[in-house]
Amino acid sequence: MSKFSKTVIAVATAVVCGAAGAAKYEGIGRPATPAEVKAWDIDVRPDFVGLPPGRGTPEQGEAIWLQKCAMCHGDFAESNEVFTPLVGGTTQEDIKTGRVKALVTGSVPQRTTIMKVPTVSTLWDYIHRAMPWTSPKSLQSDEVYALVAYLLNLAEIIPYDYELNQETIKEVQNRMPNRNGMTWDHGMWPWGPGVKAGGIGNGGKPDVQGSDCMKNCKKEVVIGSNLPEYAWDAHGNLKEQNRVFGPVRGKEISEAAKEEAQTAAGRQQSMLDLAKQKGCTACHGVDKAIVGPAYRDVAAKYAGKADAVDYLAQKIKNGGAGVWGNVPMPPHPSLTEEELRSLAQWIASGAKVD
Amino acid sequence: MEETLRRRMGLIRKAPENFLSPEEIDAIKQGRRDFIRKAFATATALAASGPVINAYGETVDPGKGDPNILNLPEWSTTLGMPVATRGYGLPSKYEAGLIRRQSPGLTQTAAASVSFTPLQGTFGIITASGLHFERHHQGWHEIDPTRHRFMINGLVKTPMVFTMDDLLRLPSVSRIHFIECGANTGMEWANVAVPTVQYTHGMISCSEFTGVRLIDLLEMCGADLKKGRYLLAEGADGSSMTRTIPMELVESGEVLVAYGMNGEMIRPENGYPLRLVVPGVQGVSWVKWLRRVEVGDKPYGTKDEAVHYIDLMPDGTHRQYSSLQEVKSVITTPSGGQILLDKGFYNITGLAWSGRGKIVRVDVSTDGGINWRQARLEQPVLPKALTRFNIDWVWDGKPAILQSRAVDETGHIQPTYGQLRKVRGTRSIYHNNAIQSWLVNENGEVSNVQVL
């Protein structure tokens, strides 16, 4: 290759990528357009880099919440049905100190989101990217501001008429109940300069070290905990989770075995369990609509239709929207044909529970 | 005398139907020869004549021999199936019990949940791709690879977009690494909660991953490695999982943008067509369905590093950005929920790993940690990969407590529950690397216990 053409190539790549590495792998990749970067670069950092403009109040948020979020998280973000509660467990004192007392005392059975999250940016970023769970990335910036504001109001961090926007959110950061609750001083981020020099971690120093004693290491063996009886039964028949040959066999769990036998014999009564197990009950009640319709309503709608079972089995498998509203049901690719049919059959025949 | 006879008799025991209670028959059907031994210690001496039952519940006349030898089975006497009967091969139907399973009650909904790898039945260090544990936050998808794009932006001269064509044209590397969820063994911090090794330790898998070194891609974009000491990795699924990655690991060439797993494309549940591989770091950072990497100068405080994957300490603070998986091991056989068939020889086998590098030693105790013996490490022993260990053991029929304790190349030794809790309490959820104990009782039943 002539000197001349070499220069041309070098210049051309510099224009395309402006980087030394690119020349090495000629023809691979291309520059992203500004519109493409804008479409995907949605993260919001704790210092609010990436936070788009917008505004919203708890009052506005409440209306959106009841429409798009309450069915899974409860009207007051207190529900335990689909996920752990988002709000609860924090006090005015915590807002002052920036440390959630209940985390120290362990006085609250469940750690809610607001008890843990140190950075308000995290709530904004996450709701924007991932919620509502079944139609993520559908919220406008103003809606996200309003929803974050609603959650903050439920936790009594801001008043009901407070306008959350790009500026006020910085003040709110100073009221986050657990803003001082995080430590970066530990051995599990061994990389970089460490927390003392503005990085993360203590350089990788472990906080717990075992013993390498080989002989007569202790006088007695203290058993701190045994498997409770109910826990033996909670994971199915262990016999069937091991090989039927080899050095060992699985333990027969008669409770679980009995249940499995019953499932085979009398499907009706255990179908609700199957629906639970497959996550259906997060969105459907037998008598109550949650995200999707109540099963009894589905049964009524398709009563007397010859192909109802086939249709419903297909629909459960592929998911989709439009029959009961705009919210789609996610597809269920992991259900077997048998499970699909028996669930559809059960629902179509009135979702009986004994 | 009786003992030697028993040994020589091997699999075969006196047929006990007439003398046995239904429970005892059940025990035999489970292959519990010890049970028969106890009930019929004297009858055994007569075993040379009359029918007996073997470990598989079959009736055998020891005078003649094993019917499986004497009467040829159908696979020896008929034509088998043709090639490509199964275009994609499947395990034998007799292996149907060894599958990924959920732990009931652990999560409220199956699309934000975990399924566990059946470690009680796996061999060596590679996890079969179909048994690789799953953890999804917003369900999994079948992503169309022709429509998948990977973008790099942030502190780079030129933000770039790569198609799967681009990525597969680049030089590739293949590396074997473990991936462990930070919450593996998390249910056991305060007390024993689950029965088997599948549920105590099954959020770990180990595979050969193939892909492009992320550092090569960053260099193509002219990344500012001086200012840009943190990376954000982001998924293309509904959750668009995001995690902060240290640039040091990327610079070392260890972090891969991977498309291959165990010789084929990564499975959909594990991130098809593209996932990040971050050796030694908890699984949540190995972002699946990877769509974007951003170079930045500060950590990102994402949901899964500000609300979850933070370790609660006794003083009420949470450790944030606790990413590394520390030295750990577990005996996989014999393990909880299993039953030893008889006294005598066993190969105790298990897995050891460390996010800090190679495993250099594993010790095994059969007396609850009073005395230890060094186990054999099987090759290959690779950094940040599972290491298989084995050790001989003769069970004398008395209660025993089996434990394993790993040491990595930095000298970090796996702690006991007592040692771990003294520093971290019981509410951490994440990063439980305590020594696991399995109690073997006189019946040969193995159960999960915690030794302090």
Short mmCIF file of C-alpha atoms in Angstrom, two decimals, chain B residues 118-337:
data_model
loop_
_atom_site.label_atom_id
_atom_site.label_comp_id
_atom_site.label_asym_id
_atom_site.label_seq_id
_atom_site.Cartn_x
_atom_site.Cartn_y
_atom_site.Cartn_z
CA PRO B 118 -29.17 -28.87 41.60
CA LEU B 119 -25.62 -29.04 42.99
CA GLN B 120 -26.47 -32.35 44.70
CA GLY B 121 -26.23 -34.08 41.34
CA THR B 122 -23.68 -32.18 39.25
CA PHE B 123 -20.13 -33.34 38.53
CA GLY B 124 -16.84 -31.57 37.88
CA ILE B 125 -16.76 -27.79 37.65
CA ILE B 126 -18.87 -26.95 34.59
CA THR B 127 -22.59 -26.43 35.11
CA ALA B 128 -24.74 -27.81 32.31
CA SER B 129 -26.21 -24.77 30.56
CA GLY B 130 -29.77 -25.96 31.14
CA LEU B 131 -29.10 -26.15 34.87
CA HIS B 132 -27.47 -22.74 35.24
CA PHE B 133 -29.27 -20.89 38.05
CA GLU B 134 -31.64 -18.07 37.12
CA ARG B 135 -32.27 -14.72 38.73
CA HIS B 136 -34.57 -12.32 36.93
CA HIS B 137 -36.01 -9.04 38.15
CA GLN B 138 -38.54 -8.52 35.42
CA GLY B 139 -38.88 -11.84 33.64
CA TRP B 140 -36.81 -13.09 30.70
CA HIS B 141 -37.25 -12.64 26.99
CA GLU B 142 -36.17 -14.24 23.76
CA ILE B 143 -34.22 -11.36 22.26
CA ASP B 144 -33.91 -11.27 18.47
CA PRO B 145 -30.13 -11.10 17.94
CA THR B 146 -30.48 -9.28 14.63
CA ARG B 147 -32.26 -6.46 16.45
CA HIS B 148 -29.98 -6.36 19.47
CA ARG B 149 -27.54 -3.44 19.74
CA PHE B 150 -24.72 -2.69 22.13
CA MET B 151 -23.79 0.94 22.81
CA ILE B 152 -20.83 2.53 24.56
CA ASN B 153 -21.11 6.14 25.67
CA GLY B 154 -20.08 8.50 28.45
CA LEU B 155 -16.47 9.60 28.85
CA VAL B 156 -15.42 8.44 25.37
CA LYS B 157 -14.20 10.32 22.33
CA THR B 158 -16.82 8.65 20.14
CA PRO B 159 -19.91 6.92 21.46
CA MET B 160 -20.31 3.77 19.39
CA VAL B 161 -22.90 1.19 18.45
CA PHE B 162 -22.11 -2.47 17.77
CA THR B 163 -24.31 -5.12 16.21
CA MET B 164 -23.93 -8.80 17.01
CA ASP B 165 -22.18 -9.07 13.60
CA ASP B 166 -19.58 -6.58 14.80
CA LEU B 167 -19.01 -8.32 18.10
CA LEU B 168 -18.62 -11.78 16.58
CA ARG B 169 -16.10 -10.44 14.05
CA LEU B 170 -13.77 -9.21 16.79
CA PRO B 171 -11.04 -11.35 18.39
CA SER B 172 -12.63 -13.54 21.04
CA VAL B 173 -11.40 -15.11 24.26
CA SER B 174 -12.87 -18.00 26.25
CA ARG B 175 -12.58 -18.21 30.02
CA ILE B 176 -14.00 -20.47 32.70
CA HIS B 177 -15.49 -18.59 35.67
CA PHE B 178 -18.02 -19.10 38.40
CA ILE B 179 -20.97 -16.78 38.76
CA GLU B 180 -22.58 -16.60 42.19
CA CYS B 181 -25.52 -14.49 43.27
CA GLY B 182 -24.58 -12.21 46.16
CA ALA B 183 -27.58 -13.61 48.03
CA ASN B 184 -26.47 -17.24 47.69
CA THR B 185 -26.88 -18.92 51.13
CA GLY B 186 -28.67 -15.71 52.16
CA MET B 187 -31.62 -17.58 53.67
CA GLU B 188 -29.29 -19.20 56.21
CA TRP B 189 -27.75 -16.12 57.86
CA ALA B 190 -29.73 -16.43 61.10
CA ASN B 191 -30.57 -20.12 61.19
CA VAL B 192 -31.00 -23.24 59.09
CA ALA B 193 -33.89 -22.61 56.71
CA VAL B 194 -33.72 -24.95 53.72
CA PRO B 195 -33.12 -28.70 53.42
CA THR B 196 -30.70 -29.32 50.56
CA VAL B 197 -27.56 -27.99 48.91
CA GLN B 198 -29.66 -26.98 45.90
CA TYR B 199 -31.37 -24.35 48.05
CA THR B 200 -28.48 -23.48 50.39
CA HIS B 201 -25.85 -23.00 47.66
CA GLY B 202 -27.57 -23.40 44.27
CA MET B 203 -27.29 -19.77 43.20
CA ILE B 204 -23.90 -20.60 41.74
CA SER B 205 -22.85 -21.94 38.38
CA CYS B 206 -19.63 -22.18 36.43
CA SER B 207 -19.27 -22.03 32.68
CA GLU B 208 -16.87 -21.34 29.88
CA PHE B 209 -17.75 -17.91 28.55
CA THR B 210 -16.70 -16.64 25.13
CA GLY B 211 -16.72 -13.04 24.06
CA VAL B 212 -14.82 -9.84 23.46
CA ARG B 213 -12.70 -8.13 26.11
CA LEU B 214 -14.54 -4.98 27.11
CA ILE B 215 -11.27 -3.05 27.27
CA ASP B 216 -10.81 -3.59 23.51
CA LEU B 217 -14.22 -2.09 22.83
CA LEU B 218 -13.57 0.84 25.16
CA GLU B 219 -10.31 1.57 23.35
CA MET B 220 -12.14 1.58 20.03
CA CYS B 221 -14.29 4.40 21.40
CA GLY B 222 -11.36 6.31 22.83
CA ALA B 223 -12.50 5.92 26.44
CA ASP B 224 -10.97 8.33 28.92
CA LEU B 225 -9.51 5.79 31.32
CA LYS B 226 -7.92 8.48 33.44
CA LYS B 227 -11.14 10.16 34.48
CA GLY B 228 -13.47 7.28 33.78
CA ARG B 229 -12.82 4.96 36.70
CA TYR B 230 -16.37 3.54 36.88
CA LEU B 231 -18.58 1.90 34.35
CA LEU B 232 -22.32 1.57 34.24
CA ALA B 233 -23.57 -1.65 32.65
CA GLU B 234 -27.20 -1.73 31.56
CA GLY B 235 -29.52 -4.49 30.32
CA ALA B 236 -32.08 -4.38 27.53
CA ASP B 237 -34.90 -6.08 29.45
CA GLY B 238 -37.76 -4.35 31.25
CA SER B 239 -35.74 -3.88 34.42
CA SER B 240 -32.81 -2.52 32.39
CA MET B 241 -30.66 -3.80 35.22
CA THR B 242 -27.86 -1.38 35.99
CA ARG B 243 -24.70 -1.90 38.03
CA THR B 244 -21.45 0.00 38.65
CA ILE B 245 -18.33 -1.88 37.49
CA PRO B 246 -14.76 -0.99 38.57
CA MET B 247 -12.53 0.11 35.70
CA GLU B 248 -9.59 -1.75 37.25
CA LEU B 249 -11.20 -5.10 36.42
CA VAL B 250 -11.92 -3.94 32.89
CA GLU B 251 -8.33 -2.78 32.42
CA SER B 252 -7.03 -6.15 33.59
CA GLY B 253 -8.77 -7.63 30.54
CA GLU B 254 -10.96 -9.85 32.70
CA VAL B 255 -14.33 -8.26 31.97
CA LEU B 256 -15.91 -9.72 28.85
CA VAL B 257 -18.84 -8.82 26.67
CA ALA B 258 -19.85 -12.45 26.20
CA TYR B 259 -22.12 -14.20 23.75
CA GLY B 260 -20.93 -17.79 24.18
CA MET B 261 -21.49 -20.18 27.06
CA ASN B 262 -20.24 -23.75 27.10
CA GLY B 263 -19.72 -23.89 23.36
CA GLU B 264 -23.05 -22.47 22.25
CA MET B 265 -24.77 -19.12 22.43
CA ILE B 266 -25.70 -18.02 25.94
CA ARG B 267 -29.15 -19.32 26.89
CA PRO B 268 -32.03 -16.79 26.93
CA GLU B 269 -32.43 -17.14 30.69
CA ASN B 270 -28.77 -16.22 31.08
CA GLY B 271 -28.75 -13.17 28.84
CA TYR B 272 -28.95 -14.19 25.14
CA PRO B 273 -27.46 -12.76 23.03
CA LEU B 274 -25.07 -10.73 25.19
CA ARG B 275 -24.09 -10.52 28.83
CA LEU B 276 -21.31 -8.97 30.84
CA VAL B 277 -18.83 -11.33 32.52
CA VAL B 278 -17.26 -9.82 35.63
CA PRO B 279 -15.10 -12.58 37.18
CA GLY B 280 -15.13 -12.85 40.96
CA VAL B 281 -17.97 -10.36 41.31
CA GLN B 282 -21.52 -11.23 42.37
CA GLY B 283 -23.90 -12.29 39.61
CA VAL B 284 -26.04 -9.16 39.58
CA SER B 285 -23.10 -7.29 38.01
CA TRP B 286 -22.95 -9.75 35.12
CA VAL B 287 -25.67 -7.73 33.42
CA LYS B 288 -27.77 -9.89 31.11
CA TRP B 289 -29.22 -8.84 27.73
CA LEU B 290 -26.48 -6.18 27.85
CA ARG B 291 -27.37 -3.13 25.76
CA ARG B 292 -25.13 -0.35 27.03
CA VAL B 293 -21.97 0.52 28.88
CA GLU B 294 -21.32 4.05 30.06
CA VAL B 295 -17.92 5.30 31.16
CA GLY B 296 -18.16 7.65 34.15
CA ASP B 297 -16.18 9.25 36.95
CA LYS B 298 -18.47 8.34 39.87
CA PRO B 299 -20.43 5.29 41.03
CA TYR B 300 -24.06 5.24 39.98
CA GLY B 301 -26.11 4.30 43.06
CA THR B 302 -28.53 2.17 41.04
CA LYS B 303 -31.52 0.39 42.59
CA ASP B 304 -29.57 -2.84 42.90
CA GLU B 305 -26.72 -1.13 44.69
CA ALA B 306 -28.71 1.31 46.85
CA VAL B 307 -31.77 -0.73 47.89
CA HIS B 308 -30.70 -4.32 47.29
CA TYR B 309 -27.32 -6.05 47.23
CA ILE B 310 -26.37 -3.94 50.25
CA ASP B 311 -25.28 -5.82 53.39
CA LEU B 312 -26.89 -4.82 56.70
CA MET B 313 -24.39 -4.75 59.55
CA PRO B 314 -25.19 -5.04 63.28
CA ASP B 315 -24.82 -1.27 63.77
CA GLY B 316 -27.62 -0.59 61.28
CA THR B 317 -25.39 0.62 58.44
CA HIS B 318 -25.45 -1.08 55.07
CA ARG B 319 -22.29 -1.92 53.17
CA GLN B 320 -22.77 -0.43 49.73
CA TYR B 321 -20.93 -1.61 46.59
CA SER B 322 -20.06 -4.91 48.29
CA SER B 323 -19.28 -6.70 45.05
CA LEU B 324 -16.63 -9.35 45.55
CA GLN B 325 -17.54 -12.97 46.29
CA GLU B 326 -15.25 -14.21 49.05
CA VAL B 327 -13.69 -17.64 49.59
CA LYS B 328 -16.31 -20.35 50.03
CA SER B 329 -16.92 -24.07 49.63
CA VAL B 330 -19.59 -26.70 50.13
CA ILE B 331 -19.79 -30.47 50.17
CA THR B 332 -22.29 -31.48 47.48
CA THR B 333 -22.40 -35.24 48.29
CA PRO B 334 -23.26 -36.39 50.87
CA SER B 335 -25.45 -33.38 51.57
CA GLY B 336 -28.78 -32.39 53.10
CA GLY B 337 -31.81 -34.50 52.24
#
